[in-house]
Amino acid sequence: MPPKFSTAHKRLLRELKEITKNPIDGIIASPLNDNDLFHWRCIITGPNDTPYEFGIFEAILNFPSDYPLSPPTMKFLTPIFHPNIYKDGKVCISILHSPGNDPLNYESADERWGPLQSIEKILLSVSSMIADPNPNSPANIDAAVLWRNNKDKYNETVKKLVIDSLSL
């Protein structure tokens, strides 16, 4: 873990204060414990008017020691069936991809991570991604195929996981 007053530590502390002062609707995020700003627990509620609505999805954000120069990683702990979330829960979204040009030329450099991004922007982007999947860049092929070919079955699968997320 970096020293307490590293650039990363100061930035994470500033972002924590901002999120505490101005909470994001439907999202809770904070460090796992008071002694470590580099590992956060997040709760994201399913966006309204989507099959994820009413779901409660827990995730972990892990920040590198050179944050904000490099992006954090995000992984859902609650099972979530989504084209842009790997089966192990790891989130695949442009804002969390390393800065610079995409070697596959799929996304532009300005869509990828940059030091001006923030925890708030990450969480809002992930919430938006949950509501509006990108099946053309899938992390979960099965979810992407089902989303494209059989939306009813896709929605049914998602809604079952939503119920499970509520432990009902």
PDB file of C-alpha atoms in Angstrom:
ATOM      1  CA  MET A   1       0.000   0.000   0.000  1.00  0.00           C
ATOM      2  CA  PRO A   2       1.350   3.467  -0.875  1.00  0.00           C
ATOM      3  CA  PRO A   3       2.312   5.932   1.849  1.00  0.00           C
ATOM      4  CA  LYS A   4      -0.567   7.712   3.547  1.00  0.00           C
ATOM      5  CA  PHE A   5       0.065  11.005   1.803  1.00  0.00           C
ATOM      6  CA  SER A   6       0.806   9.776  -1.711  1.00  0.00           C
ATOM      7  CA  THR A   7      -0.961  11.414  -4.644  1.00  0.00           C
ATOM      8  CA  ALA A   8      -3.255   8.369  -4.890  1.00  0.00           C
ATOM      9  CA  HIS A   9      -4.125   8.511  -1.192  1.00  0.00           C
ATOM     10  CA  LYS A  10      -4.905  12.245  -1.317  1.00  0.00           C
ATOM     11  CA  ARG A  11      -7.034  11.830  -4.433  1.00  0.00           C
ATOM     12  CA  LEU A  12      -9.011   8.904  -2.985  1.00  0.00           C
ATOM     13  CA  LEU A  13      -9.605  10.823   0.236  1.00  0.00           C
ATOM     14  CA  ARG A  14     -10.865  13.827  -1.744  1.00  0.00           C
ATOM     15  CA  GLU A  15     -13.202  11.613  -3.806  1.00  0.00           C
ATOM     16  CA  LEU A  16     -14.498   9.893  -0.658  1.00  0.00           C
ATOM     17  CA  LYS A  17     -15.329  13.293   0.843  1.00  0.00           C
ATOM     18  CA  GLU A  18     -17.132  14.304  -2.368  1.00  0.00           C
ATOM     19  CA  ILE A  19     -19.197  11.094  -2.539  1.00  0.00           C
ATOM     20  CA  THR A  20     -20.057  11.432   1.149  1.00  0.00           C
ATOM     21  CA  LYS A  21     -21.103  15.060   0.710  1.00  0.00           C
ATOM     22  CA  ASN A  22     -23.002  14.459  -2.564  1.00  0.00           C
ATOM     23  CA  PRO A  23     -24.215  10.845  -2.629  1.00  0.00           C
ATOM     24  CA  ILE A  24     -25.104   9.243  -5.959  1.00  0.00           C
ATOM     25  CA  ASP A  25     -28.733   8.169  -6.241  1.00  0.00           C
ATOM     26  CA  GLY A  26     -28.987   4.364  -6.158  1.00  0.00           C
ATOM     27  CA  ILE A  27     -25.285   3.869  -5.407  1.00  0.00           C
ATOM     28  CA  ILE A  28     -23.320   3.514  -2.192  1.00  0.00           C
ATOM     29  CA  ALA A  29     -19.528   3.397  -2.210  1.00  0.00           C
ATOM     30  CA  SER A  30     -16.883   3.621   0.484  1.00  0.00           C
ATOM     31  CA  PRO A  31     -13.608   2.012   1.527  1.00  0.00           C
ATOM     32  CA  LEU A  32     -13.868  -1.476   3.001  1.00  0.00           C
ATOM     33  CA  ASN A  33     -12.229  -0.142   6.158  1.00  0.00           C
ATOM     34  CA  ASP A  34     -10.938   3.130   7.567  1.00  0.00           C
ATOM     35  CA  ASN A  35      -7.282   2.141   7.210  1.00  0.00           C
ATOM     36  CA  ASP A  36      -7.280   1.358   3.481  1.00  0.00           C
ATOM     37  CA  LEU A  37      -8.555   3.767   0.834  1.00  0.00           C
ATOM     38  CA  PHE A  38      -7.470   1.459  -2.012  1.00  0.00           C
ATOM     39  CA  HIS A  39     -10.232  -1.164  -1.682  1.00  0.00           C
ATOM     40  CA  TRP A  40     -13.873  -0.044  -1.845  1.00  0.00           C
ATOM     41  CA  ARG A  41     -17.206  -1.772  -1.482  1.00  0.00           C
ATOM     42  CA  CYS A  42     -19.971  -0.552  -3.769  1.00  0.00           C
ATOM     43  CA  ILE A  43     -23.671  -1.268  -3.824  1.00  0.00           C
ATOM     44  CA  ILE A  44     -25.472  -0.490  -7.067  1.00  0.00           C
ATOM     45  CA  THR A  45     -29.222  -0.813  -7.326  1.00  0.00           C
ATOM     46  CA  GLY A  46     -30.661  -1.987 -10.604  1.00  0.00           C
ATOM     47  CA  PRO A  47     -31.646   0.923 -12.842  1.00  0.00           C
ATOM     48  CA  ASN A  48     -35.369   1.711 -13.110  1.00  0.00           C
ATOM     49  CA  ASP A  49     -37.307   0.403 -16.095  1.00  0.00           C
ATOM     50  CA  THR A  50     -34.771  -2.348 -16.807  1.00  0.00           C
ATOM     51  CA  PRO A  51     -34.870  -6.057 -15.975  1.00  0.00           C
ATOM     52  CA  TYR A  52     -32.292  -5.224 -13.266  1.00  0.00           C
ATOM     53  CA  GLU A  53     -34.728  -2.923 -11.441  1.00  0.00           C
ATOM     54  CA  PHE A  54     -34.933  -3.635  -7.697  1.00  0.00           C
ATOM     55  CA  GLY A  55     -31.720  -5.677  -7.788  1.00  0.00           C
ATOM     56  CA  ILE A  56     -29.012  -4.964  -5.240  1.00  0.00           C
ATOM     57  CA  PHE A  57     -25.568  -5.674  -6.640  1.00  0.00           C
ATOM     58  CA  GLU A  58     -22.419  -5.592  -4.526  1.00  0.00           C
ATOM     59  CA  ALA A  59     -19.062  -4.894  -6.154  1.00  0.00           C
ATOM     60  CA  ILE A  60     -15.466  -4.221  -5.179  1.00  0.00           C
ATOM     61  CA  LEU A  61     -13.333  -1.416  -6.625  1.00  0.00           C
ATOM     62  CA  ASN A  62      -9.571  -1.939  -6.269  1.00  0.00           C
ATOM     63  CA  PHE A  63      -7.361   1.069  -6.916  1.00  0.00           C
ATOM     64  CA  PRO A  64      -3.736   0.823  -8.056  1.00  0.00           C
ATOM     65  CA  SER A  65      -0.965   2.618  -6.181  1.00  0.00           C
ATOM     66  CA  ASP A  66      -0.565   5.041  -9.099  1.00  0.00           C
ATOM     67  CA  TYR A  67      -4.236   6.069  -9.155  1.00  0.00           C
ATOM     68  CA  PRO A  68      -5.423   8.282 -10.895  1.00  0.00           C
ATOM     69  CA  LEU A  69      -2.828   7.612 -13.611  1.00  0.00           C
ATOM     70  CA  SER A  70      -4.093   4.038 -13.925  1.00  0.00           C
ATOM     71  CA  PRO A  71      -7.694   2.873 -13.596  1.00  0.00           C
ATOM     72  CA  PRO A  72      -9.116   0.749 -10.811  1.00  0.00           C
ATOM     73  CA  THR A  73     -10.604  -2.666 -11.446  1.00  0.00           C
ATOM     74  CA  MET A  74     -14.200  -3.446 -10.594  1.00  0.00           C
ATOM     75  CA  LYS A  75     -15.724  -6.826  -9.879  1.00  0.00           C
ATOM     76  CA  PHE A  76     -19.285  -7.683  -8.890  1.00  0.00           C
ATOM     77  CA  LEU A  77     -19.599 -10.072  -5.971  1.00  0.00           C
ATOM     78  CA  THR A  78     -23.336 -10.500  -6.531  1.00  0.00           C
ATOM     79  CA  PRO A  79     -23.992 -12.712  -9.566  1.00  0.00           C
ATOM     80  CA  ILE A  80     -25.100 -10.547 -12.486  1.00  0.00           C
ATOM     81  CA  PHE A  81     -25.924 -11.749 -15.999  1.00  0.00           C
ATOM     82  CA  HIS A  82     -24.861  -9.022 -18.421  1.00  0.00           C
ATOM     83  CA  PRO A  83     -23.091  -8.824 -21.796  1.00  0.00           C
ATOM     84  CA  ASN A  84     -20.388  -6.493 -20.434  1.00  0.00           C
ATOM     85  CA  ILE A  85     -19.664  -8.307 -17.171  1.00  0.00           C
ATOM     86  CA  TYR A  86     -17.524 -11.438 -17.211  1.00  0.00           C
ATOM     87  CA  LYS A  87     -18.961 -14.562 -15.618  1.00  0.00           C
ATOM     88  CA  ASP A  88     -16.563 -14.063 -12.678  1.00  0.00           C
ATOM     89  CA  GLY A  89     -18.066 -10.581 -12.084  1.00  0.00           C
ATOM     90  CA  LYS A  90     -15.260  -8.471 -13.565  1.00  0.00           C
ATOM     91  CA  VAL A  91     -16.604  -5.359 -15.279  1.00  0.00           C
ATOM     92  CA  CYS A  92     -15.584  -4.635 -18.871  1.00  0.00           C
ATOM     93  CA  ILE A  93     -16.264  -0.996 -19.701  1.00  0.00           C
ATOM     94  CA  SER A  94     -14.190   1.559 -21.613  1.00  0.00           C
ATOM     95  CA  ILE A  95     -13.769   3.920 -18.658  1.00  0.00           C
ATOM     96  CA  LEU A  96     -11.855   1.157 -16.806  1.00  0.00           C
ATOM     97  CA  HIS A  97      -9.539   0.327 -19.719  1.00  0.00           C
ATOM     98  CA  SER A  98      -5.952   1.561 -19.562  1.00  0.00           C
ATOM     99  CA  PRO A  99      -5.320   5.011 -21.012  1.00  0.00           C
ATOM    100  CA  GLY A 100      -4.237   5.485 -24.592  1.00  0.00           C
ATOM    101  CA  ASN A 101      -5.252   4.018 -27.901  1.00  0.00           C
ATOM    102  CA  ASP A 102      -7.189   0.761 -28.059  1.00  0.00           C
ATOM    103  CA  PRO A 103      -4.984  -1.890 -29.691  1.00  0.00           C
ATOM    104  CA  LEU A 104      -8.116  -3.306 -31.363  1.00  0.00           C
ATOM    105  CA  ASN A 105      -9.279   0.160 -32.514  1.00  0.00           C
ATOM    106  CA  TYR A 106     -12.738  -0.456 -31.059  1.00  0.00           C
ATOM    107  CA  GLU A 107     -12.855   2.472 -28.649  1.00  0.00           C
ATOM    108  CA  SER A 108     -11.292   5.896 -28.885  1.00  0.00           C
ATOM    109  CA  ALA A 109      -8.677   7.098 -26.408  1.00  0.00           C
ATOM    110  CA  ASP A 110     -11.120   9.631 -24.935  1.00  0.00           C
ATOM    111  CA  GLU A 111     -13.529   6.802 -23.959  1.00  0.00           C
ATOM    112  CA  ARG A 112     -10.804   5.044 -21.972  1.00  0.00           C
ATOM    113  CA  TRP A 113      -9.386   5.839 -18.553  1.00  0.00           C
ATOM    114  CA  GLY A 114      -7.801   9.209 -17.935  1.00  0.00           C
ATOM    115  CA  PRO A 115      -6.717  10.949 -14.715  1.00  0.00           C
ATOM    116  CA  LEU A 116      -9.697  13.318 -14.930  1.00  0.00           C
ATOM    117  CA  GLN A 117     -12.102  10.392 -14.445  1.00  0.00           C
ATOM    118  CA  SER A 118     -13.451   9.815 -10.943  1.00  0.00           C
ATOM    119  CA  ILE A 119     -15.091   7.204  -8.778  1.00  0.00           C
ATOM    120  CA  GLU A 120     -18.413   8.962  -9.322  1.00  0.00           C
ATOM    121  CA  LYS A 121     -17.997   8.799 -13.121  1.00  0.00           C
ATOM    122  CA  ILE A 122     -17.048   5.117 -12.930  1.00  0.00           C
ATOM    123  CA  LEU A 123     -20.100   4.217 -10.858  1.00  0.00           C
ATOM    124  CA  LEU A 124     -22.472   6.270 -13.014  1.00  0.00           C
ATOM    125  CA  SER A 125     -20.975   4.699 -16.158  1.00  0.00           C
ATOM    126  CA  VAL A 126     -21.386   1.183 -14.771  1.00  0.00           C
ATOM    127  CA  SER A 127     -24.972   1.901 -13.751  1.00  0.00           C
ATOM    128  CA  SER A 128     -25.656   3.250 -17.243  1.00  0.00           C
ATOM    129  CA  MET A 129     -23.961   0.204 -18.796  1.00  0.00           C
ATOM    130  CA  ILE A 130     -26.178  -2.106 -16.742  1.00  0.00           C
ATOM    131  CA  ALA A 131     -29.230  -0.324 -18.132  1.00  0.00           C
ATOM    132  CA  ASP A 132     -27.924  -0.225 -21.707  1.00  0.00           C
ATOM    133  CA  PRO A 133     -25.623  -3.156 -22.562  1.00  0.00           C
ATOM    134  CA  ASN A 134     -23.187  -3.094 -25.461  1.00  0.00           C
ATOM    135  CA  PRO A 135     -23.531  -6.580 -26.994  1.00  0.00           C
ATOM    136  CA  ASN A 136     -21.006  -5.683 -29.726  1.00  0.00           C
ATOM    137  CA  SER A 137     -18.139  -5.791 -27.228  1.00  0.00           C
ATOM    138  CA  PRO A 138     -19.155  -8.672 -24.968  1.00  0.00           C
ATOM    139  CA  ALA A 139     -17.362  -9.949 -21.906  1.00  0.00           C
ATOM    140  CA  ASN A 140     -20.060 -12.594 -21.414  1.00  0.00           C
ATOM    141  CA  ILE A 141     -20.758 -14.136 -24.834  1.00  0.00           C
ATOM    142  CA  ASP A 142     -23.756 -16.144 -23.572  1.00  0.00           C
ATOM    143  CA  ALA A 143     -25.438 -13.019 -22.215  1.00  0.00           C
ATOM    144  CA  ALA A 144     -24.712 -11.055 -25.393  1.00  0.00           C
ATOM    145  CA  VAL A 145     -26.121 -13.784 -27.661  1.00  0.00           C
ATOM    146  CA  LEU A 146     -29.232 -14.155 -25.520  1.00  0.00           C
ATOM    147  CA  TRP A 147     -29.669 -10.345 -25.366  1.00  0.00           C
ATOM    148  CA  ARG A 148     -29.485 -10.158 -29.190  1.00  0.00           C
ATOM    149  CA  ASN A 149     -31.527 -13.262 -30.043  1.00  0.00           C
ATOM    150  CA  ASN A 150     -34.072 -13.763 -27.264  1.00  0.00           C
ATOM    151  CA  LYS A 151     -34.719 -10.663 -25.119  1.00  0.00           C
ATOM    152  CA  ASP A 152     -37.591 -12.364 -23.269  1.00  0.00           C
ATOM    153  CA  LYS A 153     -35.342 -15.219 -22.117  1.00  0.00           C
ATOM    154  CA  TYR A 154     -32.560 -12.732 -21.313  1.00  0.00           C
ATOM    155  CA  ASN A 155     -34.937 -10.619 -19.189  1.00  0.00           C
ATOM    156  CA  GLU A 156     -36.249 -13.747 -17.450  1.00  0.00           C
ATOM    157  CA  THR A 157     -32.691 -14.834 -16.570  1.00  0.00           C
ATOM    158  CA  VAL A 158     -31.842 -11.360 -15.252  1.00  0.00           C
ATOM    159  CA  LYS A 159     -35.028 -11.094 -13.195  1.00  0.00           C
ATOM    160  CA  LYS A 160     -34.295 -14.445 -11.528  1.00  0.00           C
ATOM    161  CA  LEU A 161     -30.871 -13.150 -10.483  1.00  0.00           C
ATOM    162  CA  VAL A 162     -32.481  -9.920  -9.241  1.00  0.00           C
ATOM    163  CA  ILE A 163     -34.748 -11.970  -6.969  1.00  0.00           C
ATOM    164  CA  ASP A 164     -31.699 -13.954  -5.826  1.00  0.00           C
ATOM    165  CA  SER A 165     -29.833 -10.701  -5.118  1.00  0.00           C
ATOM    166  CA  LEU A 166     -32.584  -9.826  -2.670  1.00  0.00           C
ATOM    167  CA  SER A 167     -32.272 -13.247  -0.991  1.00  0.00           C
ATOM    168  CA  LEU A 168     -35.990 -13.884  -1.531  1.00  0.00           C
TER     169      LEU A 168
END
